[in-house]
mmCIF file of C-alpha atoms in Angstrom:
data_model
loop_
_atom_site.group_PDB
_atom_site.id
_atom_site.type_symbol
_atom_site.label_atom_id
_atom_site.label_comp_id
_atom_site.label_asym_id
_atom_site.label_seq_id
_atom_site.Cartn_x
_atom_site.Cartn_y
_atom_site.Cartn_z
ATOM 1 C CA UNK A 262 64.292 173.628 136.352
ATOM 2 C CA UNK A 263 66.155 170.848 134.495
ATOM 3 C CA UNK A 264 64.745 167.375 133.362
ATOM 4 C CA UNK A 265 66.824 164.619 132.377
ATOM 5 C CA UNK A 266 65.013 161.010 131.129
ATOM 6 C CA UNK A 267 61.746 162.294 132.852
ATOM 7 C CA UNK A 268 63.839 163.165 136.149
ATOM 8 C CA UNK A 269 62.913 166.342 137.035
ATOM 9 C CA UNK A 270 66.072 168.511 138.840
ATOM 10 C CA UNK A 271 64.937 171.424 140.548
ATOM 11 C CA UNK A 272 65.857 173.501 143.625
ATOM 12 C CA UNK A 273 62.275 171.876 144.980
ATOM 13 C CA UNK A 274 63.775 168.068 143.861
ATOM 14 C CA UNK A 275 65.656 165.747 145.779
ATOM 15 C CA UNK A 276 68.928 165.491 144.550
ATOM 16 C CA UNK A 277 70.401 163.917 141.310
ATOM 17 C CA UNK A 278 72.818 161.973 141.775
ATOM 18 C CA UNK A 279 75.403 161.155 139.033
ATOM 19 C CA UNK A 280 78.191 158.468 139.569
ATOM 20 C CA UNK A 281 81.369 158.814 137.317
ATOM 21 C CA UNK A 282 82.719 155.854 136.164
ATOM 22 C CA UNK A 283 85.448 157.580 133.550
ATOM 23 C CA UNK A 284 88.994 155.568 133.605
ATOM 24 C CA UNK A 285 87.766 153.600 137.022
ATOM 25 C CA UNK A 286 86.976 150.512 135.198
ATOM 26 C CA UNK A 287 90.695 150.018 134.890
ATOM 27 C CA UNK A 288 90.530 148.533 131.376
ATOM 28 C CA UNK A 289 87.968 145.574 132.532
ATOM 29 C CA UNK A 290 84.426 145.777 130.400
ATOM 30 C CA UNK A 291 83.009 143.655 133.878
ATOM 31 C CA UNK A 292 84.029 146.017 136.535
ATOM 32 C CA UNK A 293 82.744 148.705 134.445
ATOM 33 C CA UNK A 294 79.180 146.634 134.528
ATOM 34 C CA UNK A 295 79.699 146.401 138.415
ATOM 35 C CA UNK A 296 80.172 149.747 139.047
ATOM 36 C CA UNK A 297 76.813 150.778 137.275
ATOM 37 C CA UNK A 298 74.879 148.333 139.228
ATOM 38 C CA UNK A 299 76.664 149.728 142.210
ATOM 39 C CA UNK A 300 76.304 152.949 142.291
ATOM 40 C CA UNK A 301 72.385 152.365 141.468
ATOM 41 C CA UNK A 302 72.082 149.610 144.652
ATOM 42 C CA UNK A 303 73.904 152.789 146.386
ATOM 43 C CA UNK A 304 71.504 155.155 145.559
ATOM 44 C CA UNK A 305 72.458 157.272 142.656
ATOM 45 C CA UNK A 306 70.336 158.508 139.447
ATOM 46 C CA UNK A 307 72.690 158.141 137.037
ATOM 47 C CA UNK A 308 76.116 157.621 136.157
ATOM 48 C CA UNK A 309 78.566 159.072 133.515
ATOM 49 C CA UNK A 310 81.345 157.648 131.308
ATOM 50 C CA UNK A 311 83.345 159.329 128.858
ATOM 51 C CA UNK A 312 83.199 158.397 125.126
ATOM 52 C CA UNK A 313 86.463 158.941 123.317
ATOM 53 C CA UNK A 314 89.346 156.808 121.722
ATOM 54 C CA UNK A 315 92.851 157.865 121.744
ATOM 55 C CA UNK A 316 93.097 158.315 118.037
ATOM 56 C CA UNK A 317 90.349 161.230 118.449
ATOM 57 C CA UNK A 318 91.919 162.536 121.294
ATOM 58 C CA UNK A 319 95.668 163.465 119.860
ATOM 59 C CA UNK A 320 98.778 161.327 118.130
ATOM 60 C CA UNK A 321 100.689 158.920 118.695
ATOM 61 C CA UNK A 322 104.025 160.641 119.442
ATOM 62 C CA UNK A 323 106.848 160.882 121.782
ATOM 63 C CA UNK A 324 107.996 164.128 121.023
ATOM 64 C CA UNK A 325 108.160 166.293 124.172
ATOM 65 C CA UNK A 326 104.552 168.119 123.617
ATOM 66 C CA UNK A 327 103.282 164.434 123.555
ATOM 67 C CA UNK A 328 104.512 163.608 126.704
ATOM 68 C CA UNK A 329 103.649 163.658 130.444
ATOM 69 C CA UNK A 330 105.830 165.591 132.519
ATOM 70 C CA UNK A 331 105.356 164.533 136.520
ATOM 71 C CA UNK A 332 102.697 163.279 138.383
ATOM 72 C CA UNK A 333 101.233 159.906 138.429
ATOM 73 C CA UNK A 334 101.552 159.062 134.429
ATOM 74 C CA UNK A 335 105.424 160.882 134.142
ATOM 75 C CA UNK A 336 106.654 159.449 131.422
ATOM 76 C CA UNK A 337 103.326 158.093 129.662
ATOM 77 C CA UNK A 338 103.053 159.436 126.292
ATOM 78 C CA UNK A 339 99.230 161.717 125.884
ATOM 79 C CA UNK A 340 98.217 158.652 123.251
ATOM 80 C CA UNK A 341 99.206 156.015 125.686
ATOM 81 C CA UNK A 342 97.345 157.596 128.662
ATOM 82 C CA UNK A 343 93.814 157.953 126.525
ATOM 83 C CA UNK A 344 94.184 154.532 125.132
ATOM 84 C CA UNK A 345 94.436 152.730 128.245
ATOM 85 C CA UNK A 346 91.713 154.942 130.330
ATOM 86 C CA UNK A 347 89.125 155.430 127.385
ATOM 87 C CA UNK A 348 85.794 153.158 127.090
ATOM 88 C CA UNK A 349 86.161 151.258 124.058
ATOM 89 C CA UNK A 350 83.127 152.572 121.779
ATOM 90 C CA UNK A 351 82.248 148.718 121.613
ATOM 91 C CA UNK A 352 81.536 148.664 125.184
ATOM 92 C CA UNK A 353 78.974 151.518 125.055
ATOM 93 C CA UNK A 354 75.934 148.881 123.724
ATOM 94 C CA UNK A 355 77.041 146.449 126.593
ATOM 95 C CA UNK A 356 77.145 149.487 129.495
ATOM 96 C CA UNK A 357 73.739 151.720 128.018
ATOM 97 C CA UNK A 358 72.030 147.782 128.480
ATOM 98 C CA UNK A 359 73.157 147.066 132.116
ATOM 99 C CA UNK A 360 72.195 150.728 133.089
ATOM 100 C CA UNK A 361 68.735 150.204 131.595
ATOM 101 C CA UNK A 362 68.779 146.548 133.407
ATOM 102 C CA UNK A 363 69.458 148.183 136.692
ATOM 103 C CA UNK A 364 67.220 151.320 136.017
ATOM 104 C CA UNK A 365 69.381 153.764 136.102
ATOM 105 C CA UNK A 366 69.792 156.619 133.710
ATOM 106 C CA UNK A 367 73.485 156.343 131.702
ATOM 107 C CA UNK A 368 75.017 159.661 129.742
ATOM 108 C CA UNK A 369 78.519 160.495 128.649
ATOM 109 C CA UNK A 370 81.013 163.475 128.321
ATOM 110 C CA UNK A 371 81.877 163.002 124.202
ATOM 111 C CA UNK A 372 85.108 164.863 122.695
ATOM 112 C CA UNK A 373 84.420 164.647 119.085
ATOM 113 C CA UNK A 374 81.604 164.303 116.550
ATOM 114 C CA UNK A 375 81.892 160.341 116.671
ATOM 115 C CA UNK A 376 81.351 160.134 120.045
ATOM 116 C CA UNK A 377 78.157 161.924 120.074
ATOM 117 C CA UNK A 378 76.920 160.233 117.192
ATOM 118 C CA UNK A 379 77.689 157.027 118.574
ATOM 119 C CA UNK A 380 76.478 158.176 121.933
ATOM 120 C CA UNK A 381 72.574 159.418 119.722
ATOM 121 C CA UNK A 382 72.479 155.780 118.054
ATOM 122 C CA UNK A 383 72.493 154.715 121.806
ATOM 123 C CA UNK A 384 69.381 156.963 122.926
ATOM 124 C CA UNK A 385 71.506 158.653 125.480
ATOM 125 C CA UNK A 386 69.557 161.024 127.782
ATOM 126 C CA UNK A 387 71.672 163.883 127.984
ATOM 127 C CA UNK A 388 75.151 165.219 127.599
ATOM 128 C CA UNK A 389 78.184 166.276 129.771
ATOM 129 C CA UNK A 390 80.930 168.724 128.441
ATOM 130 C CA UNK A 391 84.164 168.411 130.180
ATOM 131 C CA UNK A 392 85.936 171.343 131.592
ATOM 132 C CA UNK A 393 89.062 170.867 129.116
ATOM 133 C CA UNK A 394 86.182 170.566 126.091
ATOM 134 C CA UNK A 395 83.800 173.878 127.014
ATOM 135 C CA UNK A 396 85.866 176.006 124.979
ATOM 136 C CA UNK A 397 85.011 173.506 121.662
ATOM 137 C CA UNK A 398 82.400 175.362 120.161
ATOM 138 C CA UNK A 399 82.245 173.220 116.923
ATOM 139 C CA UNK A 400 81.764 169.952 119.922
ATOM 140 C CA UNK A 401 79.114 172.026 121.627
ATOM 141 C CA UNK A 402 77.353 173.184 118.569
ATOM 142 C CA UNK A 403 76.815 169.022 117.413
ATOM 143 C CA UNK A 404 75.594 168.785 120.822
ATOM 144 C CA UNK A 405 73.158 171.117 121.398
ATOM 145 C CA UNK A 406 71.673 170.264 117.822
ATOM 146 C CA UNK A 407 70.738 167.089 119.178
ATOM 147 C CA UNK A 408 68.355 168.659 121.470
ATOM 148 C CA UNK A 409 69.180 166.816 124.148
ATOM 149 C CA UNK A 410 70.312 168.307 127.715
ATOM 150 C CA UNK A 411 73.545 169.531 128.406
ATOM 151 C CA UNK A 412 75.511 170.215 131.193
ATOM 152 C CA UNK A 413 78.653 171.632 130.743
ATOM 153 C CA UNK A 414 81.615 171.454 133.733
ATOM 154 C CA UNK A 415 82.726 175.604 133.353
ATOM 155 C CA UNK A 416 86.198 174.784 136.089
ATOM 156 C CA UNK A 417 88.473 175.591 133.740
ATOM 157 C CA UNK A 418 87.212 178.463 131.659
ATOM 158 C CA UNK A 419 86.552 182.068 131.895
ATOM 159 C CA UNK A 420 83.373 184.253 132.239
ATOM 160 C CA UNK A 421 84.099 185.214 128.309
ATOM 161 C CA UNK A 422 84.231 181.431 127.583
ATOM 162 C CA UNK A 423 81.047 180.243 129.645
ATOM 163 C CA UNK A 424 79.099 182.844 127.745
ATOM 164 C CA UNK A 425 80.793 182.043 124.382
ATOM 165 C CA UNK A 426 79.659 178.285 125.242
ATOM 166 C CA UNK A 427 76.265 178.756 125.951
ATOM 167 C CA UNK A 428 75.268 181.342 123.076
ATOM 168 C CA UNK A 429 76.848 178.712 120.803
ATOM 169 C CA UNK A 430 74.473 176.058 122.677
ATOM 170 C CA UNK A 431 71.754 177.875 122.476
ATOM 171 C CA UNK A 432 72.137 179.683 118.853
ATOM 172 C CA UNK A 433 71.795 175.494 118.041
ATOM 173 C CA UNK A 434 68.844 175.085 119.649
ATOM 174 C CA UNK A 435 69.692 173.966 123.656
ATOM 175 C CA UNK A 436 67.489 175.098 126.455
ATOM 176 C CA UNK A 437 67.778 172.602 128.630
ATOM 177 C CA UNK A 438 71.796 173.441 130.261
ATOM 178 C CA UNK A 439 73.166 173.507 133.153
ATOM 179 C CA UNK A 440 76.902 174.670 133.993
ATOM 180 C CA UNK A 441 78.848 172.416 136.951
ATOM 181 C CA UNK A 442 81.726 174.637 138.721
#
């Protein structure tokens, strides 16, 4: 059994839903607005953003490591990419408001310290770890401490770092954690 906000999530529960909004607001703070009240006139319990700014995410460099090779963003630089898809920290008051407006429960996958202490002064209900981030115990640790749920995406890792993840969690004091594959 797992509660988020009061929402109980259980094998005996209907489901929870989460929405993720991540880059999909395409830089506009208004779409990002729309979406939330979307995807709670469509039916789902919550949705999920991602709280980062490029700065905390790597350098500003063009140096081949720095760079993306292929794909959709060839050519972007790393810094370039996270600037333009990240949700400014001075949206976060503006999207946590709608979402209560609307009634529907708001969290957020940090990647550093500052986003989860930004993400506490908004009362947020519960935590996400990214697949890229399970494997940042000092991230998880500041987490868990804040004693709020946590569910952590395991995709990317191994069975060694899924268990190295959740005894760091729960040496810090989480009980409430689920792990998304």
């Amino acid at each position: 059994m797992f509660n988020i906000n009061g929402t109980t999530i259980s094998r005996d529960s209907p489901p929870y839903i989460i929405a993720e909004l991540s880059a999909n607001h395409n830089g506009s703070l208004e779409l990002a607005k729309k979406s939330i009240i979307a995807a709670k006139a469509n039916g789902a319990n919550a949705i999920k953003i991602q709280t980062y700014e490029a700065d905390t995410m790597t350098i500003d460099s063009d140096k081949p490591d720095f760079m993306i090779k292929g794909g959709l963003w060839d050519g972007y630089k790393l810094y370039d990419l996270y600037d333009e898809a990240k949700t400014p920290f001075i949206w976060h008051n503006e999207l946590f408001e709608c979402a209560s407006r609307v009634g529907i429960d708001i969290f957020s996958s940090p990647f550093d310290e500052s986003a989860v202490d930004l993400l506490e002064s908004l009362s947020t209900p519960a935590y996400k770890i990214a697949s890229f981030e399970l494997i940042d115990i000092p991230l998880i640790k500041y987490v868990a401490r804040t004693g709020k749920p946590l569910l952590m995406s395991t995709g990317m890792s191994s069975e060694e770092e899924i268990s190295e993840a959740l005894e760091a969690a729960r040496i810090e004091g989480a009980n409430n954690i689920l792990l998304f594959h």
